[in-house]
Amino acid sequence: MNRTEQETFQLTAELAEAYEELFVPRFFAQWAPYLLDGAGITTGQQVLDVGCGTGVVARAAAGRVAPGGKVVGVDLNEAMLAVARRVAPELRWQQGDAGGLPFDSESFDVVVSQMAMMFFPEPAAAVREMRRVVCPGGTVGVLVPGSLAGNPPYELFVDVVSRHAGEEARRLVTSYFALGDLDRLSGYFADAGLAVTATDRPVGEFRYDSIDQVIGVELDSTPLGGRLGPGVREAIVADCRTALAGYVTGTGEVLFPFECRLVIATNRLKV
């Protein structure tokens, strides 16, 4: 992904607030314990959350490392960090680029990144930086969305969005799934000199009250929401009511299964 494509997910203050209010409870929060369990985070550790967004993983990690531990969240987007600081002012939040982390080498016991690496313009450089800042013997853990093909509801959503909003909108939405190839993802870690110790294809879920809410969450908490011309949003909603009808439960809720990719790796001890 090039720099222009990566920057399409830089959120405004309004969208960052919507992200925390809508996306975090309905999707991101469920993955934090899974990632932290995989990374083995425990009392007293120094933890870095790369691409922390509004801080859902960092907040969860803080409860595990206390007492005596420390959690730092780093993100390129200042609007996301402003929300993180408001929600958890007791934690340290720092603006920085994943490709050039603003920390000394061997500063952390664990480095994690949830649902962010697919937006980094140079994933290989980001993994090298994660390795640089983690201590010898320390752990790096990354969780990203799986492939678009492995997430059928989103294939349908992408088809509707591209039909009404065009190729740029399609590129934005499909960028979420850019690292869905587990072999390719694991390769970044091996190439950086990390020893991959575990991989997985976990399946979680999105749960919504209605199809209309699906569209509200997917559009209003991403940059796409502010880029739709007159009538486009209404057309997307109308088509999604038909395309996604198979995911509406008997109670009227909408339930999407969502497949991800997890990689856990260890920074080899120096000899």
mmCIF file of C-alpha atoms in Angstrom:
data_model
loop_
_atom_site.group_PDB
_atom_site.id
_atom_site.type_symbol
_atom_site.label_atom_id
_atom_site.label_comp_id
_atom_site.label_asym_id
_atom_site.label_seq_id
_atom_site.Cartn_x
_atom_site.Cartn_y
_atom_site.Cartn_z
ATOM 1 C CA MET A 1 0.000 0.000 0.000
ATOM 2 C CA ASN A 2 1.424 3.366 -0.929
ATOM 3 C CA ARG A 3 1.500 6.478 1.219
ATOM 4 C CA THR A 4 -1.568 8.006 -0.450
ATOM 5 C CA GLU A 5 -3.668 4.920 0.172
ATOM 6 C CA GLN A 6 -2.472 4.660 3.771
ATOM 7 C CA GLU A 7 -3.380 8.234 4.506
ATOM 8 C CA THR A 8 -6.973 7.731 3.370
ATOM 9 C CA PHE A 9 -7.712 6.360 6.840
ATOM 10 C CA GLN A 10 -6.575 9.446 8.726
ATOM 11 C CA LEU A 11 -9.656 10.468 10.718
ATOM 12 C CA THR A 12 -10.987 13.867 11.701
ATOM 13 C CA ALA A 13 -11.840 14.632 15.326
ATOM 14 C CA GLU A 14 -15.516 13.940 14.659
ATOM 15 C CA LEU A 15 -14.806 10.607 12.992
ATOM 16 C CA ALA A 16 -12.377 9.596 15.748
ATOM 17 C CA GLU A 17 -15.137 10.119 18.317
ATOM 18 C CA ALA A 18 -17.529 8.064 16.175
ATOM 19 C CA TYR A 19 -14.873 5.347 15.903
ATOM 20 C CA GLU A 20 -14.628 5.089 19.700
ATOM 21 C CA GLU A 21 -18.385 5.197 20.186
ATOM 22 C CA LEU A 22 -19.428 2.875 17.365
ATOM 23 C CA PHE A 23 -16.604 0.652 16.174
ATOM 24 C CA VAL A 24 -14.843 -0.067 19.474
ATOM 25 C CA PRO A 25 -17.745 -1.642 21.389
ATOM 26 C CA ARG A 26 -19.203 -3.427 18.363
ATOM 27 C CA PHE A 27 -15.982 -4.907 17.035
ATOM 28 C CA PHE A 28 -12.551 -3.942 18.330
ATOM 29 C CA ALA A 29 -13.094 -4.555 22.048
ATOM 30 C CA GLN A 30 -13.689 -8.299 21.587
ATOM 31 C CA TRP A 31 -10.260 -8.829 20.034
ATOM 32 C CA ALA A 32 -8.125 -7.112 22.667
ATOM 33 C CA PRO A 33 -8.190 -9.972 25.229
ATOM 34 C CA TYR A 34 -7.436 -12.483 22.481
ATOM 35 C CA LEU A 35 -4.383 -10.550 21.293
ATOM 36 C CA LEU A 36 -3.152 -9.903 24.830
ATOM 37 C CA ASP A 37 -3.571 -13.571 25.767
ATOM 38 C CA GLY A 38 -1.592 -14.582 22.697
ATOM 39 C CA ALA A 39 1.172 -12.138 23.558
ATOM 40 C CA GLY A 40 1.292 -13.393 27.152
ATOM 41 C CA ILE A 41 0.990 -9.949 28.724
ATOM 42 C CA THR A 42 1.264 -10.056 32.493
ATOM 43 C CA THR A 43 2.050 -8.054 35.627
ATOM 44 C CA GLY A 44 4.993 -5.677 35.565
ATOM 45 C CA GLN A 45 5.662 -5.662 31.827
ATOM 46 C CA GLN A 46 6.434 -2.681 29.616
ATOM 47 C CA VAL A 47 4.018 -2.789 26.666
ATOM 48 C CA LEU A 48 3.799 -0.779 23.447
ATOM 49 C CA ASP A 49 0.601 -0.635 21.379
ATOM 50 C CA VAL A 50 1.459 0.372 17.791
ATOM 51 C CA GLY A 51 -1.326 2.000 15.794
ATOM 52 C CA CYS A 52 -3.270 2.269 19.035
ATOM 53 C CA GLY A 53 -6.155 4.285 17.619
ATOM 54 C CA THR A 54 -8.402 5.420 20.448
ATOM 55 C CA GLY A 55 -6.699 2.995 22.814
ATOM 56 C CA VAL A 56 -8.867 -0.077 23.298
ATOM 57 C CA VAL A 57 -5.910 -2.504 23.400
ATOM 58 C CA ALA A 58 -3.712 -0.235 25.507
ATOM 59 C CA ARG A 59 -6.493 0.187 28.068
ATOM 60 C CA ALA A 60 -6.991 -3.568 28.287
ATOM 61 C CA ALA A 61 -3.240 -4.123 28.624
ATOM 62 C CA ALA A 62 -2.987 -1.566 31.430
ATOM 63 C CA GLY A 63 -5.237 -3.696 33.594
ATOM 64 C CA ARG A 64 -2.954 -6.677 33.108
ATOM 65 C CA VAL A 65 0.444 -5.101 33.726
ATOM 66 C CA ALA A 66 -0.499 -3.324 36.958
ATOM 67 C CA PRO A 67 1.073 -2.976 39.398
ATOM 68 C CA GLY A 68 4.527 -2.039 38.235
ATOM 69 C CA GLY A 69 3.995 -2.240 34.500
ATOM 70 C CA LYS A 70 3.626 0.463 31.877
ATOM 71 C CA VAL A 71 1.642 0.782 28.655
ATOM 72 C CA VAL A 72 2.352 3.265 25.871
ATOM 73 C CA GLY A 73 0.131 3.849 22.854
ATOM 74 C CA VAL A 74 1.539 5.299 19.633
ATOM 75 C CA ASP A 75 -0.441 6.387 16.584
ATOM 76 C CA LEU A 76 0.093 8.625 13.575
ATOM 77 C CA ASN A 77 -3.375 10.171 13.846
ATOM 78 C CA GLU A 78 -3.582 12.988 16.391
ATOM 79 C CA ALA A 79 -7.397 12.949 16.335
ATOM 80 C CA MET A 80 -7.399 9.330 17.512
ATOM 81 C CA LEU A 81 -4.861 10.146 20.207
ATOM 82 C CA ALA A 82 -7.000 13.029 21.449
ATOM 83 C CA VAL A 83 -9.833 10.581 22.098
ATOM 84 C CA ALA A 84 -7.427 8.118 23.730
ATOM 85 C CA ARG A 85 -6.182 10.838 26.083
ATOM 86 C CA ARG A 86 -9.721 11.830 26.993
ATOM 87 C CA VAL A 87 -10.799 8.261 27.729
ATOM 88 C CA ALA A 88 -7.627 7.173 29.585
ATOM 89 C CA PRO A 89 -5.566 10.220 30.610
ATOM 90 C CA GLU A 90 -3.527 8.110 33.009
ATOM 91 C CA LEU A 91 -1.804 6.284 30.145
ATOM 92 C CA ARG A 92 0.952 7.608 27.910
ATOM 93 C CA TRP A 93 -0.100 8.429 24.349
ATOM 94 C CA GLN A 94 2.429 9.520 21.755
ATOM 95 C CA GLN A 95 2.186 10.528 18.128
ATOM 96 C CA GLY A 96 4.544 8.611 15.886
ATOM 97 C CA ASP A 97 4.997 6.638 12.682
ATOM 98 C CA ALA A 98 5.084 2.837 12.814
ATOM 99 C CA GLY A 99 7.896 2.906 10.274
ATOM 100 C CA GLY A 100 10.094 4.960 12.597
ATOM 101 C CA LEU A 101 8.963 4.428 16.168
ATOM 102 C CA PRO A 102 10.009 7.258 18.521
ATOM 103 C CA PHE A 103 11.453 4.958 21.185
ATOM 104 C CA ASP A 104 14.871 3.637 22.140
ATOM 105 C CA SER A 105 15.865 0.131 21.150
ATOM 106 C CA GLU A 106 14.910 -2.680 23.555
ATOM 107 C CA SER A 107 12.476 -0.450 25.478
ATOM 108 C CA PHE A 108 9.534 -2.865 25.806
ATOM 109 C CA ASP A 109 8.836 -6.424 26.899
ATOM 110 C CA VAL A 110 5.890 -6.763 24.520
ATOM 111 C CA VAL A 111 4.836 -4.911 21.373
ATOM 112 C CA VAL A 112 1.320 -5.411 20.033
ATOM 113 C CA SER A 113 -0.711 -4.015 17.156
ATOM 114 C CA GLN A 114 -4.405 -4.640 16.551
ATOM 115 C CA MET A 115 -6.263 -3.849 13.320
ATOM 116 C CA ALA A 116 -3.670 -1.308 12.199
ATOM 117 C CA MET A 117 -0.808 -2.934 10.310
ATOM 118 C CA MET A 118 -2.818 -3.202 7.075
ATOM 119 C CA PHE A 119 -2.813 0.609 6.931
ATOM 120 C CA PHE A 120 0.950 1.003 7.371
ATOM 121 C CA PRO A 121 2.555 2.086 4.067
ATOM 122 C CA GLU A 122 5.527 -0.240 4.650
ATOM 123 C CA PRO A 123 4.510 -3.241 6.797
ATOM 124 C CA ALA A 124 7.989 -4.780 6.598
ATOM 125 C CA ALA A 125 9.575 -1.617 7.996
ATOM 126 C CA ALA A 126 6.981 -1.502 10.771
ATOM 127 C CA VAL A 127 7.766 -5.066 11.858
ATOM 128 C CA ARG A 128 11.482 -4.295 11.833
ATOM 129 C CA GLU A 129 10.775 -1.345 14.108
ATOM 130 C CA MET A 130 8.695 -3.500 16.440
ATOM 131 C CA ARG A 131 11.601 -5.902 16.684
ATOM 132 C CA ARG A 132 14.032 -3.038 17.344
ATOM 133 C CA VAL A 133 12.086 -1.655 20.303
ATOM 134 C CA VAL A 134 11.277 -5.003 21.936
ATOM 135 C CA CYS A 135 13.764 -6.577 24.341
ATOM 136 C CA PRO A 136 15.658 -9.756 23.454
ATOM 137 C CA GLY A 137 13.332 -12.606 24.342
ATOM 138 C CA GLY A 138 10.362 -10.256 24.165
ATOM 139 C CA THR A 139 7.159 -10.784 22.224
ATOM 140 C CA VAL A 140 5.579 -9.110 19.208
ATOM 141 C CA GLY A 141 1.915 -9.797 18.459
ATOM 142 C CA VAL A 142 -0.184 -8.546 15.542
ATOM 143 C CA LEU A 143 -3.853 -9.024 14.732
ATOM 144 C CA VAL A 144 -5.329 -7.911 11.387
ATOM 145 C CA PRO A 145 -8.447 -8.706 9.342
ATOM 146 C CA GLY A 146 -8.339 -11.839 7.226
ATOM 147 C CA SER A 147 -8.927 -11.918 3.487
ATOM 148 C CA LEU A 148 -11.921 -10.297 1.846
ATOM 149 C CA ALA A 149 -12.865 -13.701 0.413
ATOM 150 C CA GLY A 150 -12.922 -15.085 3.956
ATOM 151 C CA ASN A 151 -15.407 -12.428 5.046
ATOM 152 C CA PRO A 152 -18.455 -12.871 2.768
ATOM 153 C CA PRO A 153 -20.620 -10.132 4.342
ATOM 154 C CA TYR A 154 -17.905 -7.631 3.540
ATOM 155 C CA GLU A 155 -17.595 -8.888 -0.019
ATOM 156 C CA LEU A 156 -21.262 -8.015 -0.418
ATOM 157 C CA PHE A 157 -20.799 -4.648 1.287
ATOM 158 C CA VAL A 158 -17.792 -3.821 -0.897
ATOM 159 C CA ASP A 159 -19.751 -4.674 -4.035
ATOM 160 C CA VAL A 160 -22.544 -2.293 -3.028
ATOM 161 C CA VAL A 161 -20.157 0.499 -2.050
ATOM 162 C CA SER A 162 -18.139 0.250 -5.255
ATOM 163 C CA ARG A 163 -21.302 0.208 -7.364
ATOM 164 C CA HIS A 164 -22.505 3.492 -5.901
ATOM 165 C CA ALA A 165 -19.362 5.265 -4.664
ATOM 166 C CA GLY A 166 -16.756 4.239 -7.204
ATOM 167 C CA GLU A 167 -13.242 2.823 -7.285
ATOM 168 C CA GLU A 168 -11.701 5.128 -4.675
ATOM 169 C CA ALA A 169 -14.288 4.033 -2.117
ATOM 170 C CA ARG A 170 -13.675 0.401 -3.045
ATOM 171 C CA ARG A 171 -9.918 0.822 -2.490
ATOM 172 C CA LEU A 172 -10.540 2.345 0.930
ATOM 173 C CA VAL A 173 -12.847 -0.433 2.100
ATOM 174 C CA THR A 174 -10.770 -3.292 0.673
ATOM 175 C CA SER A 175 -7.585 -1.895 2.251
ATOM 176 C CA TYR A 176 -8.822 -3.388 5.536
ATOM 177 C CA PHE A 177 -8.063 -6.843 4.123
ATOM 178 C CA ALA A 178 -4.651 -6.116 2.604
ATOM 179 C CA LEU A 179 -2.766 -8.500 4.935
ATOM 180 C CA GLY A 180 -5.207 -11.384 4.900
ATOM 181 C CA ASP A 181 -2.629 -13.817 3.476
ATOM 182 C CA LEU A 182 -1.252 -15.466 6.621
ATOM 183 C CA ASP A 183 1.918 -16.735 4.942
ATOM 184 C CA ARG A 184 2.718 -13.259 3.658
ATOM 185 C CA LEU A 185 1.979 -11.730 7.063
ATOM 186 C CA SER A 186 4.171 -14.269 8.876
ATOM 187 C CA GLY A 187 6.904 -13.625 6.342
ATOM 188 C CA TYR A 188 7.288 -10.042 7.504
ATOM 189 C CA PHE A 189 8.175 -11.337 10.970
ATOM 190 C CA ALA A 190 10.624 -13.973 9.764
ATOM 191 C CA ASP A 191 12.293 -11.458 7.451
ATOM 192 C CA ALA A 192 12.726 -9.076 10.390
ATOM 193 C CA GLY A 193 14.573 -11.754 12.362
ATOM 194 C CA LEU A 194 11.715 -12.678 14.673
ATOM 195 C CA ALA A 195 10.820 -16.289 15.443
ATOM 196 C CA VAL A 196 7.138 -16.918 14.722
ATOM 197 C CA THR A 197 5.777 -19.004 17.605
ATOM 198 C CA ALA A 198 2.042 -19.038 16.842
ATOM 199 C CA THR A 199 -0.415 -18.162 14.092
ATOM 200 C CA ASP A 200 -4.190 -18.373 14.004
ATOM 201 C CA ARG A 201 -7.291 -17.520 11.970
ATOM 202 C CA PRO A 202 -9.719 -16.527 14.726
ATOM 203 C CA VAL A 203 -13.330 -15.723 13.937
ATOM 204 C CA GLY A 204 -15.215 -13.041 15.842
ATOM 205 C CA GLU A 205 -18.333 -11.112 15.039
ATOM 206 C CA PHE A 206 -19.904 -7.779 14.317
ATOM 207 C CA ARG A 207 -23.330 -7.384 15.947
ATOM 208 C CA TYR A 208 -25.724 -4.615 14.935
ATOM 209 C CA ASP A 209 -29.307 -3.672 15.722
ATOM 210 C CA SER A 210 -30.296 -3.248 12.065
ATOM 211 C CA ILE A 211 -28.985 -2.998 8.497
ATOM 212 C CA ASP A 212 -29.278 0.780 8.741
ATOM 213 C CA GLN A 213 -26.976 0.682 11.763
ATOM 214 C CA VAL A 214 -24.485 -1.442 9.819
ATOM 215 C CA ILE A 215 -24.185 1.311 7.253
ATOM 216 C CA GLY A 216 -24.031 4.006 9.919
ATOM 217 C CA VAL A 217 -21.126 2.303 11.677
ATOM 218 C CA GLU A 218 -19.266 1.373 8.501
ATOM 219 C CA LEU A 219 -19.596 4.810 6.930
ATOM 220 C CA ASP A 220 -19.705 7.275 9.822
ATOM 221 C CA SER A 221 -16.650 5.973 11.668
ATOM 222 C CA THR A 222 -14.421 5.933 8.580
ATOM 223 C CA PRO A 223 -13.301 8.625 6.123
ATOM 224 C CA LEU A 224 -15.722 7.178 3.572
ATOM 225 C CA GLY A 225 -18.717 8.751 5.298
ATOM 226 C CA GLY A 226 -17.639 12.276 4.444
ATOM 227 C CA ARG A 227 -16.928 11.508 0.785
ATOM 228 C CA LEU A 228 -20.309 10.365 -0.463
ATOM 229 C CA GLY A 229 -22.197 12.560 -2.881
ATOM 230 C CA PRO A 230 -25.906 13.433 -2.688
ATOM 231 C CA GLY A 231 -28.099 10.352 -2.694
ATOM 232 C CA VAL A 232 -25.192 7.907 -2.594
ATOM 233 C CA ARG A 233 -25.576 6.982 1.063
ATOM 234 C CA GLU A 234 -29.304 6.338 0.595
ATOM 235 C CA ALA A 235 -28.590 4.111 -2.403
ATOM 236 C CA ILE A 236 -25.988 2.120 -0.438
ATOM 237 C CA VAL A 237 -28.426 1.620 2.446
ATOM 238 C CA ALA A 238 -31.205 0.485 0.115
ATOM 239 C CA ASP A 239 -29.025 -2.059 -1.691
ATOM 240 C CA CYS A 240 -27.468 -3.354 1.536
ATOM 241 C CA ARG A 241 -30.914 -4.099 2.952
ATOM 242 C CA THR A 242 -31.274 -6.628 0.162
ATOM 243 C CA ALA A 243 -27.672 -7.834 -0.146
ATOM 244 C CA LEU A 244 -27.202 -8.427 3.594
ATOM 245 C CA ALA A 245 -30.674 -9.752 4.401
ATOM 246 C CA GLY A 246 -29.250 -13.231 4.966
ATOM 247 C CA TYR A 247 -27.369 -11.998 8.035
ATOM 248 C CA VAL A 248 -30.464 -10.681 9.824
ATOM 249 C CA THR A 249 -31.410 -12.903 12.778
ATOM 250 C CA GLY A 250 -34.902 -13.833 13.915
ATOM 251 C CA THR A 251 -34.831 -10.994 16.430
ATOM 252 C CA GLY A 252 -33.974 -8.437 13.755
ATOM 253 C CA GLU A 253 -30.324 -8.114 14.782
ATOM 254 C CA VAL A 254 -27.602 -8.306 12.164
ATOM 255 C CA LEU A 255 -24.731 -10.694 12.884
ATOM 256 C CA PHE A 256 -21.605 -10.779 10.720
ATOM 257 C CA PRO A 257 -18.913 -13.410 11.299
ATOM 258 C CA PHE A 258 -15.491 -11.840 10.865
ATOM 259 C CA GLU A 259 -12.251 -13.750 10.268
ATOM 260 C CA CYS A 260 -8.879 -12.338 11.316
ATOM 261 C CA ARG A 261 -5.199 -13.270 11.247
ATOM 262 C CA LEU A 262 -2.971 -13.481 14.324
ATOM 263 C CA VAL A 263 0.812 -13.747 14.420
ATOM 264 C CA ILE A 264 2.834 -14.059 17.629
ATOM 265 C CA ALA A 265 6.627 -13.919 17.433
ATOM 266 C CA THR A 266 9.621 -13.789 19.753
ATOM 267 C CA ASN A 267 12.696 -11.621 19.479
ATOM 268 C CA ARG A 268 15.554 -14.071 19.658
ATOM 269 C CA LEU A 269 17.896 -13.769 22.610
ATOM 270 C CA LYS A 270 21.311 -12.358 21.859
ATOM 271 C CA VAL A 271 24.177 -14.851 21.988
#
